[in-house]
mmCIF file of C-alpha atoms and ligand atoms in Angstrom:
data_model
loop_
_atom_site.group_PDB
_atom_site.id
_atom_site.type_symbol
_atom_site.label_atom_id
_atom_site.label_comp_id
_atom_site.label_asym_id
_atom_site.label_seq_id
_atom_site.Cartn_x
_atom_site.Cartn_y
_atom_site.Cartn_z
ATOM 1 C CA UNK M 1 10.510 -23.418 3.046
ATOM 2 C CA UNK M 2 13.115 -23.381 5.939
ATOM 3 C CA UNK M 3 11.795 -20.048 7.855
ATOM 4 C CA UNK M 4 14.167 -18.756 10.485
ATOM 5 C CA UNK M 5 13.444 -16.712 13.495
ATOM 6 C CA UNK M 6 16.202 -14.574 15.064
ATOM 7 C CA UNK M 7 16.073 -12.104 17.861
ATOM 8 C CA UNK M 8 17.403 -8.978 15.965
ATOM 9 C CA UNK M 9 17.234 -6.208 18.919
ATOM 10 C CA UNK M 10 17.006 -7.611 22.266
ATOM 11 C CA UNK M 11 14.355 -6.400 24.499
ATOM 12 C CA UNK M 12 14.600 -2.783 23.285
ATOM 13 C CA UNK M 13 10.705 -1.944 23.940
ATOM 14 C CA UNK M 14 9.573 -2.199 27.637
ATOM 15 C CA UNK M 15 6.334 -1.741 27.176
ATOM 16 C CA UNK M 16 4.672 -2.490 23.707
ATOM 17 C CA UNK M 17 6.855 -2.648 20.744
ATOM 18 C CA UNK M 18 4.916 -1.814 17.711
ATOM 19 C CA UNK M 19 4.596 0.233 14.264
ATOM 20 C CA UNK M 20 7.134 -1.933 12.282
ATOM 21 C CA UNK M 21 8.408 0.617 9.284
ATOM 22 C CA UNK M 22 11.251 -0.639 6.941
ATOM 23 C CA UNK M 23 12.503 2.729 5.319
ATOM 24 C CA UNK M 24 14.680 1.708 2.454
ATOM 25 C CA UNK M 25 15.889 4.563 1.657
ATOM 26 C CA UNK M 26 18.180 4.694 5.323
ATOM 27 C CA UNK M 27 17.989 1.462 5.955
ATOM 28 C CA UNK M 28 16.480 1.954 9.213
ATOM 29 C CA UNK M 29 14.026 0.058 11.205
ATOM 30 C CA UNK M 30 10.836 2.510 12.264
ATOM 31 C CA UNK M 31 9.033 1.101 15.872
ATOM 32 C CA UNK M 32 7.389 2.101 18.842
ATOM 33 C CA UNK M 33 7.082 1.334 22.023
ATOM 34 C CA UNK M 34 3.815 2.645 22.921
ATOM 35 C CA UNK M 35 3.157 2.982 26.430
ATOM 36 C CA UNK M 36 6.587 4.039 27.210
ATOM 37 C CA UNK M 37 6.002 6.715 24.539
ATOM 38 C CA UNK M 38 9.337 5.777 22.653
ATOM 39 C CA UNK M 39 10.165 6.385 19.043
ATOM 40 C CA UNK M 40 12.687 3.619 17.841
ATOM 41 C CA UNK M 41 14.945 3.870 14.927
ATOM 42 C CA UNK M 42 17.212 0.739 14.437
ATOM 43 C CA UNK M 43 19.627 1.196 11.707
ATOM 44 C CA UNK M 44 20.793 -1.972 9.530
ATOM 45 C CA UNK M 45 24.330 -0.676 8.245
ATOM 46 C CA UNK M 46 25.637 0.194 11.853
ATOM 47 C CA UNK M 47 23.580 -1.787 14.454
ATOM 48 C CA UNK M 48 22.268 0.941 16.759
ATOM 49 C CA UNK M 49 19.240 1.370 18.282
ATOM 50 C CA UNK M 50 17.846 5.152 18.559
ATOM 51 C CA UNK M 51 15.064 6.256 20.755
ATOM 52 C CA UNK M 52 13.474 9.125 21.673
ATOM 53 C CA UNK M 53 10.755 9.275 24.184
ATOM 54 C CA UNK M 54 8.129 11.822 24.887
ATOM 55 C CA UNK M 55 5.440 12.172 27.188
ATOM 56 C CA UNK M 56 2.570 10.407 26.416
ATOM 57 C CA UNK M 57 1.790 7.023 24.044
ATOM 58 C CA UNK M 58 3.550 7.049 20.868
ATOM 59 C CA UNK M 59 2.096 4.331 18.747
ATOM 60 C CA UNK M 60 3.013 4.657 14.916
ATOM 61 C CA UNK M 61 5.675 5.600 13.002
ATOM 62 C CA UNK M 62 5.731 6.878 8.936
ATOM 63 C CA UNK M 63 8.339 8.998 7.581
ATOM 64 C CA UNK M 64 7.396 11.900 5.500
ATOM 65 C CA UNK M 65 8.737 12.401 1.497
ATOM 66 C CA UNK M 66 9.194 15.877 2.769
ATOM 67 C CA UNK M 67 11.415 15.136 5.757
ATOM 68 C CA UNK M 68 10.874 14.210 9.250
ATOM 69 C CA UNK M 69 8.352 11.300 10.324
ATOM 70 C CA UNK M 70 4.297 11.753 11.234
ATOM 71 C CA UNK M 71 4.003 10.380 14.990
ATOM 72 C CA UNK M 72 0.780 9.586 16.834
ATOM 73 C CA UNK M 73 0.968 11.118 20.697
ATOM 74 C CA UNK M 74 -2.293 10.358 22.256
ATOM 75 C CA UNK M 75 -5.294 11.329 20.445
ATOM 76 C CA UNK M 76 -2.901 13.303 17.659
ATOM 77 C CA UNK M 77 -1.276 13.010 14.644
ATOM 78 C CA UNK M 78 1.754 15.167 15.033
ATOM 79 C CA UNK M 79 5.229 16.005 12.716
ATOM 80 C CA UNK M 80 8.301 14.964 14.082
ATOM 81 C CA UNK M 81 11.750 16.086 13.103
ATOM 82 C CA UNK M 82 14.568 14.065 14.787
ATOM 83 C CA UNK M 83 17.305 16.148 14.567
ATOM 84 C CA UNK M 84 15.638 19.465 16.077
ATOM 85 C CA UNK M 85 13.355 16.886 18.127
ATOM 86 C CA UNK M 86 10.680 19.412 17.352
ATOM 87 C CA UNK M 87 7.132 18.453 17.520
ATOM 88 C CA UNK M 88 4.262 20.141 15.320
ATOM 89 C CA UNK M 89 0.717 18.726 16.042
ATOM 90 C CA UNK M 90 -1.255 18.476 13.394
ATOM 91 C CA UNK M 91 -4.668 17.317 14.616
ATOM 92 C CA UNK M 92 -6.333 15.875 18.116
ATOM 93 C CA UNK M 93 -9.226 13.527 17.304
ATOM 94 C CA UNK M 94 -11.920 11.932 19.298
ATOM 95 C CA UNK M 95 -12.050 15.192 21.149
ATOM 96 C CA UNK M 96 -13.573 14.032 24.800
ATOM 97 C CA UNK M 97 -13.447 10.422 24.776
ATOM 98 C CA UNK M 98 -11.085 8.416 26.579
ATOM 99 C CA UNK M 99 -9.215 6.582 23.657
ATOM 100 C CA UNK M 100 -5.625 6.954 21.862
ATOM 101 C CA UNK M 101 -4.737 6.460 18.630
ATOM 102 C CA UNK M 102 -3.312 3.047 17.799
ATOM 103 C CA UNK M 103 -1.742 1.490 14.920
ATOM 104 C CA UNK M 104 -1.629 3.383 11.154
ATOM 105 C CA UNK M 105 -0.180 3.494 7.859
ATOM 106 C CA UNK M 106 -0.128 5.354 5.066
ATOM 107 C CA UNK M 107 -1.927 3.895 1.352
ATOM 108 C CA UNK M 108 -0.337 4.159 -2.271
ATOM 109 C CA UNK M 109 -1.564 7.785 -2.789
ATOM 110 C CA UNK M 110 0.532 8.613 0.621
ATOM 111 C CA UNK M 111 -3.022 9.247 2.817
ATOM 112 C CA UNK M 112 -2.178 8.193 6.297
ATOM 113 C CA UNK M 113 -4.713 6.467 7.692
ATOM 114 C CA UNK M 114 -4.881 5.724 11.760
ATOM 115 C CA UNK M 115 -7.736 4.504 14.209
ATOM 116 C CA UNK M 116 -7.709 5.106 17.704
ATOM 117 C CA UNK M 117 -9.113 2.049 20.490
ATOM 118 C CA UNK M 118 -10.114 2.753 24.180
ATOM 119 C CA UNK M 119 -8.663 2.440 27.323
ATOM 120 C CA UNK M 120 -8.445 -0.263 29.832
ATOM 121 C CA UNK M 121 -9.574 0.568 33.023
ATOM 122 C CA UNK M 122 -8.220 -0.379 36.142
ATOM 123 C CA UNK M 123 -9.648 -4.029 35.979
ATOM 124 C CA UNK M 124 -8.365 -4.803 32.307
ATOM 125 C CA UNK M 125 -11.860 -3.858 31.033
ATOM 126 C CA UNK M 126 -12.129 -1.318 28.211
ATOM 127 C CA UNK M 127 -15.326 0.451 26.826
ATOM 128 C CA UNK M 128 -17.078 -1.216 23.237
ATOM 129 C CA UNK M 129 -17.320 0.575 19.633
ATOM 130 C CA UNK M 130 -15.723 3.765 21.045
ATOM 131 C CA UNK M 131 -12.751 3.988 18.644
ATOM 132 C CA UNK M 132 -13.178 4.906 15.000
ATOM 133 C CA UNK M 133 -10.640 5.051 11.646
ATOM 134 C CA UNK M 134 -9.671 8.375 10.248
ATOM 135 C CA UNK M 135 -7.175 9.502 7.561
ATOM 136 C CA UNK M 136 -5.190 12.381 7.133
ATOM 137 C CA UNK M 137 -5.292 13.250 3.467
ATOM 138 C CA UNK M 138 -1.891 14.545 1.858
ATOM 139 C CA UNK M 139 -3.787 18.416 1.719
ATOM 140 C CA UNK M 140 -3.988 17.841 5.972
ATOM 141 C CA UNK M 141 -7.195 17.513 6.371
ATOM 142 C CA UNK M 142 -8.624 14.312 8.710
ATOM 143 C CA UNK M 143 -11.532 12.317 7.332
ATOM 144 C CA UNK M 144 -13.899 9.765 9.600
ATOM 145 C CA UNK M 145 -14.173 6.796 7.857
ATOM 146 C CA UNK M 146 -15.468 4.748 10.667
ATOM 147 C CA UNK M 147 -17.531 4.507 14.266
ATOM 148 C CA UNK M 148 -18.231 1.842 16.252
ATOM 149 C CA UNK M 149 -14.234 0.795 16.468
ATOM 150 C CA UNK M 150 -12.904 -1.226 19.840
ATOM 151 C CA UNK M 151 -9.215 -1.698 19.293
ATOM 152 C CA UNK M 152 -8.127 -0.286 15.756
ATOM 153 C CA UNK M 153 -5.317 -2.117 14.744
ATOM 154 C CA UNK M 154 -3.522 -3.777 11.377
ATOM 155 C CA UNK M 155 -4.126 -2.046 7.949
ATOM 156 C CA UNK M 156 -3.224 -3.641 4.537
ATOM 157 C CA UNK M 157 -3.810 -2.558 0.929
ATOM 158 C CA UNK M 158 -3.629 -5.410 -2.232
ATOM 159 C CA UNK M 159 -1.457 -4.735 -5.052
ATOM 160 C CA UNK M 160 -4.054 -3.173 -7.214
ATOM 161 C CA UNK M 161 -4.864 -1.156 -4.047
ATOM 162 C CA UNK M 162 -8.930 -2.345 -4.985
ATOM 163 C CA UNK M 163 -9.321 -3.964 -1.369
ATOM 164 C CA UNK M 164 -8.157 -2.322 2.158
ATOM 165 C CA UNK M 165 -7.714 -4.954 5.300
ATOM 166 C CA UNK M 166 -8.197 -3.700 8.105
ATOM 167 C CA UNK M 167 -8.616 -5.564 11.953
ATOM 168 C CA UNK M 168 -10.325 -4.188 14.846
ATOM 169 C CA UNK M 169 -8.875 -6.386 17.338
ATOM 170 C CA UNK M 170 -11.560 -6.572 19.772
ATOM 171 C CA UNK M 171 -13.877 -8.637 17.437
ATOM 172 C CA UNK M 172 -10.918 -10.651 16.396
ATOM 173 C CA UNK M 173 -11.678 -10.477 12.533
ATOM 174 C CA UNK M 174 -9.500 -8.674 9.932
ATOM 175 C CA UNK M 175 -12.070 -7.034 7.676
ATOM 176 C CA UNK M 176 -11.535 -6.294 4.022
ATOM 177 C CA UNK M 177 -13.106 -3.075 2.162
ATOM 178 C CA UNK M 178 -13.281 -2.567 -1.746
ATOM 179 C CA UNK M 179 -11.143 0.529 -1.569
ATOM 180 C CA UNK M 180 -11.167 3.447 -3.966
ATOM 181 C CA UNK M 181 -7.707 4.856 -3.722
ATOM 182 C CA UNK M 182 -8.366 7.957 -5.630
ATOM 183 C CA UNK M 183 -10.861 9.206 -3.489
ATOM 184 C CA UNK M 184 -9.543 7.173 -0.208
ATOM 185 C CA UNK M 185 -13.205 5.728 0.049
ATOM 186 C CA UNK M 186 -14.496 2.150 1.330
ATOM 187 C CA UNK M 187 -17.345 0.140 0.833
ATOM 188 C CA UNK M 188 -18.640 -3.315 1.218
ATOM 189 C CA UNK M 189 -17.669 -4.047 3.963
ATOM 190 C CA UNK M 190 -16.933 -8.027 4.735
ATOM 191 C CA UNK M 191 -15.271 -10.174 6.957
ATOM 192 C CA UNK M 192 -11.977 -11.651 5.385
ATOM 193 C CA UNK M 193 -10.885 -14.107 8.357
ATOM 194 C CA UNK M 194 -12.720 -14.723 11.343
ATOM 195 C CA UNK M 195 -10.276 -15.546 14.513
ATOM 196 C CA UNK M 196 -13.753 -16.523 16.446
ATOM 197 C CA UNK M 197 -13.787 -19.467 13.523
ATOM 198 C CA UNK M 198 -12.966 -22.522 15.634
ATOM 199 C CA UNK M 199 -12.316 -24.259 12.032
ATOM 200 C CA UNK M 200 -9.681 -22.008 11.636
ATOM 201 C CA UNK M 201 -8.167 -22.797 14.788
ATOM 202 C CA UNK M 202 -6.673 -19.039 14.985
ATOM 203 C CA UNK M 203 -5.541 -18.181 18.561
ATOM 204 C CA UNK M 204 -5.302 -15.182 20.187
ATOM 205 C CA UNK M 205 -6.253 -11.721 18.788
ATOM 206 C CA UNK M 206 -5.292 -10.100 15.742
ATOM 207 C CA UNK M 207 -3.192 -7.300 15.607
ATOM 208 C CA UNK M 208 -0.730 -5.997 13.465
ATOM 209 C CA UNK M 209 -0.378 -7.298 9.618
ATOM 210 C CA UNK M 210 1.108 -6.876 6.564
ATOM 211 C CA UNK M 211 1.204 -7.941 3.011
ATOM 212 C CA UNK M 212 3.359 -10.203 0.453
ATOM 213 C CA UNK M 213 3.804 -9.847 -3.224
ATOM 214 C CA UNK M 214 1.246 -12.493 -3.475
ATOM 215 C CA UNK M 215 -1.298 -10.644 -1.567
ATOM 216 C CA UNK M 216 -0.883 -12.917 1.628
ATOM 217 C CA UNK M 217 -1.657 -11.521 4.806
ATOM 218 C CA UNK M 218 0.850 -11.824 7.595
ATOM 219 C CA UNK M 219 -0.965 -11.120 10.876
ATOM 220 C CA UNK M 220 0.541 -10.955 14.671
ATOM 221 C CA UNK M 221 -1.333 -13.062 16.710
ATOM 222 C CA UNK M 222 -1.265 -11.353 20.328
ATOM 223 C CA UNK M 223 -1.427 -14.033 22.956
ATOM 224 C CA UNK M 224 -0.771 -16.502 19.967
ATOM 225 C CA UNK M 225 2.550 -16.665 19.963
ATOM 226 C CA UNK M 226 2.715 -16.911 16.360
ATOM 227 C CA UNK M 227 2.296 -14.581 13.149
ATOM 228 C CA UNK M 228 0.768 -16.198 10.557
ATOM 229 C CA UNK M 229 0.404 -15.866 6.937
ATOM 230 C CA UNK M 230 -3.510 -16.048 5.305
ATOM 231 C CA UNK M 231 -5.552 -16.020 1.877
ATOM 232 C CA UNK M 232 -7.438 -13.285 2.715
ATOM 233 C CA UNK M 233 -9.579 -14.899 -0.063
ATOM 234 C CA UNK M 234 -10.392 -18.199 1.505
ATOM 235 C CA UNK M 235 -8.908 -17.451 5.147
ATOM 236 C CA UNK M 236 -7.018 -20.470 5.003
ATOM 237 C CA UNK M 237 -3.681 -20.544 7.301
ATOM 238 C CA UNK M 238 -0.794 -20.963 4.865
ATOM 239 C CA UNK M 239 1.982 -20.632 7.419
ATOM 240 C CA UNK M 240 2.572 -20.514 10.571
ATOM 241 C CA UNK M 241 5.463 -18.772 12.497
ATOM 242 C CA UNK M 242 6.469 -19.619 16.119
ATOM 243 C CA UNK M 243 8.040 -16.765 17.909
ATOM 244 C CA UNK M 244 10.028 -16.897 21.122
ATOM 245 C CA UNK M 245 7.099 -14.875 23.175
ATOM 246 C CA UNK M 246 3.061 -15.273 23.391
ATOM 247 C CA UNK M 247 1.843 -11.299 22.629
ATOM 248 C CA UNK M 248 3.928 -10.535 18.939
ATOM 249 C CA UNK M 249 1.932 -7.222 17.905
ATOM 250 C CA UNK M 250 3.209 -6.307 14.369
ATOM 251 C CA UNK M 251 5.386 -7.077 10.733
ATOM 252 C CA UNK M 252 6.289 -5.556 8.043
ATOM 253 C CA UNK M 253 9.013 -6.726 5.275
ATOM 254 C CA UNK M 254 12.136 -4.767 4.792
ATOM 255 C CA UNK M 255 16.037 -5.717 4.399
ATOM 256 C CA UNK M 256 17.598 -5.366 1.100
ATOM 257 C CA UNK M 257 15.161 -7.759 -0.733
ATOM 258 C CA UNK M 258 12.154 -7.056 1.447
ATOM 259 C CA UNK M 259 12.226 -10.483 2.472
ATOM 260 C CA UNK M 260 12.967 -10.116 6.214
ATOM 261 C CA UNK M 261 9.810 -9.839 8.357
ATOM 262 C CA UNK M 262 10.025 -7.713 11.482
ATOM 263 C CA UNK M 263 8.324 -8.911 14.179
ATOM 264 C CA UNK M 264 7.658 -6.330 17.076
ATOM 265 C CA UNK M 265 6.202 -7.707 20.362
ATOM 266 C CA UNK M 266 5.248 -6.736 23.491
ATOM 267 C CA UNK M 267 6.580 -6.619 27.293
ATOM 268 C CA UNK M 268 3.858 -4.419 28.419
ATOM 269 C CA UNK M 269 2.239 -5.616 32.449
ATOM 270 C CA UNK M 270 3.456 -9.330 31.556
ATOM 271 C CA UNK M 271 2.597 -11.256 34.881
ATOM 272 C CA UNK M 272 5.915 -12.795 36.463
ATOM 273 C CA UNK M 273 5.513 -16.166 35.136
ATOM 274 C CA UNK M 274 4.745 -15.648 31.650
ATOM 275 C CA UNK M 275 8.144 -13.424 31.514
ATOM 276 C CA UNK M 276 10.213 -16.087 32.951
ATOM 277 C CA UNK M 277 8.737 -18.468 30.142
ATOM 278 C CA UNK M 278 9.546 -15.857 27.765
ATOM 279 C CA UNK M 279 12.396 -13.228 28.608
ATOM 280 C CA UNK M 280 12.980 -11.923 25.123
ATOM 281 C CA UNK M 281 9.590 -10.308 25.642
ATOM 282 C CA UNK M 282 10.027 -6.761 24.253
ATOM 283 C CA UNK M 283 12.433 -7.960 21.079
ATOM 284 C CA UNK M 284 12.316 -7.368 17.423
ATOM 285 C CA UNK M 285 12.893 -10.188 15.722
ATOM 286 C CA UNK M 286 13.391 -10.833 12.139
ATOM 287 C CA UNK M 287 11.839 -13.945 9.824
ATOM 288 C CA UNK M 288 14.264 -14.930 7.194
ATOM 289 C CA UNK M 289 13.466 -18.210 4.812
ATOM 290 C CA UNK M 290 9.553 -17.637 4.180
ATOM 291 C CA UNK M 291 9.896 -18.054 0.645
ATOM 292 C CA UNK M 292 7.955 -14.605 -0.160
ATOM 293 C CA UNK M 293 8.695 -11.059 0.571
ATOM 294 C CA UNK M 294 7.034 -7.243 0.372
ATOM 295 C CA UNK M 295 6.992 -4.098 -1.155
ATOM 296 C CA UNK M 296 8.476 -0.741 0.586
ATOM 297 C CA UNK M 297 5.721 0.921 2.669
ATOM 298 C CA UNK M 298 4.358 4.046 1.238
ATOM 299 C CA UNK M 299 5.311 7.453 2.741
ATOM 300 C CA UNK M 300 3.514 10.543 4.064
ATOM 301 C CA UNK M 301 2.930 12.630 0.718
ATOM 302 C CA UNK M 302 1.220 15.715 2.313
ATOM 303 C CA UNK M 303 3.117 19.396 3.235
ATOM 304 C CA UNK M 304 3.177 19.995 6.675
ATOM 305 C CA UNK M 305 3.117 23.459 7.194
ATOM 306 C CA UNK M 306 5.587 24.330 10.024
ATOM 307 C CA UNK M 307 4.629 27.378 10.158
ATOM 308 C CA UNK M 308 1.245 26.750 11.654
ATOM 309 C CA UNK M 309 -0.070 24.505 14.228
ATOM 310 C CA UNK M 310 0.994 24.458 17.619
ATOM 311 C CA UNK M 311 4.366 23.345 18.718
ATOM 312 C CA UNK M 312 4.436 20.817 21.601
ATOM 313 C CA UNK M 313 7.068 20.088 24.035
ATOM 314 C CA UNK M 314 10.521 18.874 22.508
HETATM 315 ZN ZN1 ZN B 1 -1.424 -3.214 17.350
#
């Protein structure tokens, strides 16, 4: 395997880029850049780089079968439609509590699910077991799956969609579920790879993942400077990837084969020295060469009834 990494779209986020999306259909690139509040869309065939930015922390991305992409601003799920740039919120969660929503994704059925982390306060420290997982199910209601949450991050499903990953960052472990996908349920809960496993010699946190064909785990190591592909079954390392920055957040596979990986990273309060070491801070880059690819990303199946719920700003 001869892996390559290039910088695809120079430091387009300035904050942190996240929410990789590969939508095959437009042959787009999906990311955000979270603290900015910035909704990327990088398209393949011409080579531009889209964004729109609204008000508050933007940090996932999934277009809809219906039209128009769901968007996380703050604590809400909300529908976006690009060309109007109207926004139709859908639901606010952890009503009271001083979180956001972080990373999500949607499952094979087209159920988005989403968990929300808490903030850092003034001296980088952020409250424990505050954030929680929801999902908002394709008739638009939102389900708790999950308390006790720090920083919800990186979701996953295997092929036969019997096992969900999922990492809260905080703890530094990527958990695995058995996963009903029928009735979006999980249960036994266990702990696929443990980053605290000095054996494993993991460094860094774990934030963003995805999946191969051969039910791999490729997993962003923030403050790693690597993404790095696991058995979920053994948590072995299989591969290693070096990336041109220490904080990559998030992959996903796309390009015409789904074997590109897109590697999102983040600028976001980098101290002076570590962004001379590493000015492409705030890139996408893309993986070629890793000998495996993906599957397209499911969409948002549910009706969004624009008709109801009430509009934010444009
Ligand atoms: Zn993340």
């Amino acid at each position: 395997m001869s892996a390559k990494v290039e910088t695809l779209i120079e430091c387009s986020c300035v904050s942190v880029g996240e929410g990789p999306h590969w939508d095959g259909e437009s042959h787009t690139l999906l990311y955000v850049d979270i603290i900015d509040g910035s909704l990327h869309r990088w398209s393949a065939t011409t080579g531009l780089d889209e964004k729109h930015t609204f008000d508050t922390f933007c940090s996932l991305v999934v277009p809809c079968r219906k039209g128009g992409y769901l968007i996380s601003l703050g604590k809400s799920i909300c529908h976006f439609d690009w060309d109007t740039k109207k926004v139709i919120i859908l639901h606010t969660v952890d009503e009271g509590l001083d979180t956001r929503i972080n990373d999500g994704k949607c499952d094979a059925s087209g159920r988005l699910w989403f968990g929300t982390m808490t903030m850092q306060n003034a001296q980088g420290e952020r409250e424990l077991y505050k954030g929680s997982l929801y999902s908002l199910e394709v008739d638009g209601t939102v389900r708790k799956h999950k308390g006790e949450i720090t920083v919800s991050n990186g979701l996953a499903w295997s092929a036969d969609n019997r096992t969900m990953y999922y990492i809260d960052s905080h703890p530094r472990k990527v958990f695995a579920y058995d996963f009903d996908l029928s009735s979006g349920t999980l249960s036994n809960a266990r702990v696929a790879i443990d980053f605290d496993d000095e054996t494993k010699q993991l460094e860094g946190f774990p934030d963003g993942m995805t999946i191969d064909v051969n039910g791999k785990l490729w997993v962003a190591c923030f403050h790693g400077g690597k993404v790095v592909q696991l058995d979920p079954v053994t948590g072995n390392t299989i591969t290693s990837i070096e990336v041109p920055v220490n904080r990559p957040t998030s992959c996903c596979f796309g390009g015409t084969n789904y074997d590109d990986l897109f590697i999102t990273c983040s600028r976001y309060s980098l101290p002076e020295e570590e962004l001379k070491q590493t000015p492409l801070a705030g890139s996408v880059f893309r993986a070629t060469g890793l000998g495996t690819k993906g599957t397209p990303a499911p969409l948002y199946e549910g009706i969004i009834n624009k008709a109801s719920g009430p509009d934010c700003r444009i």
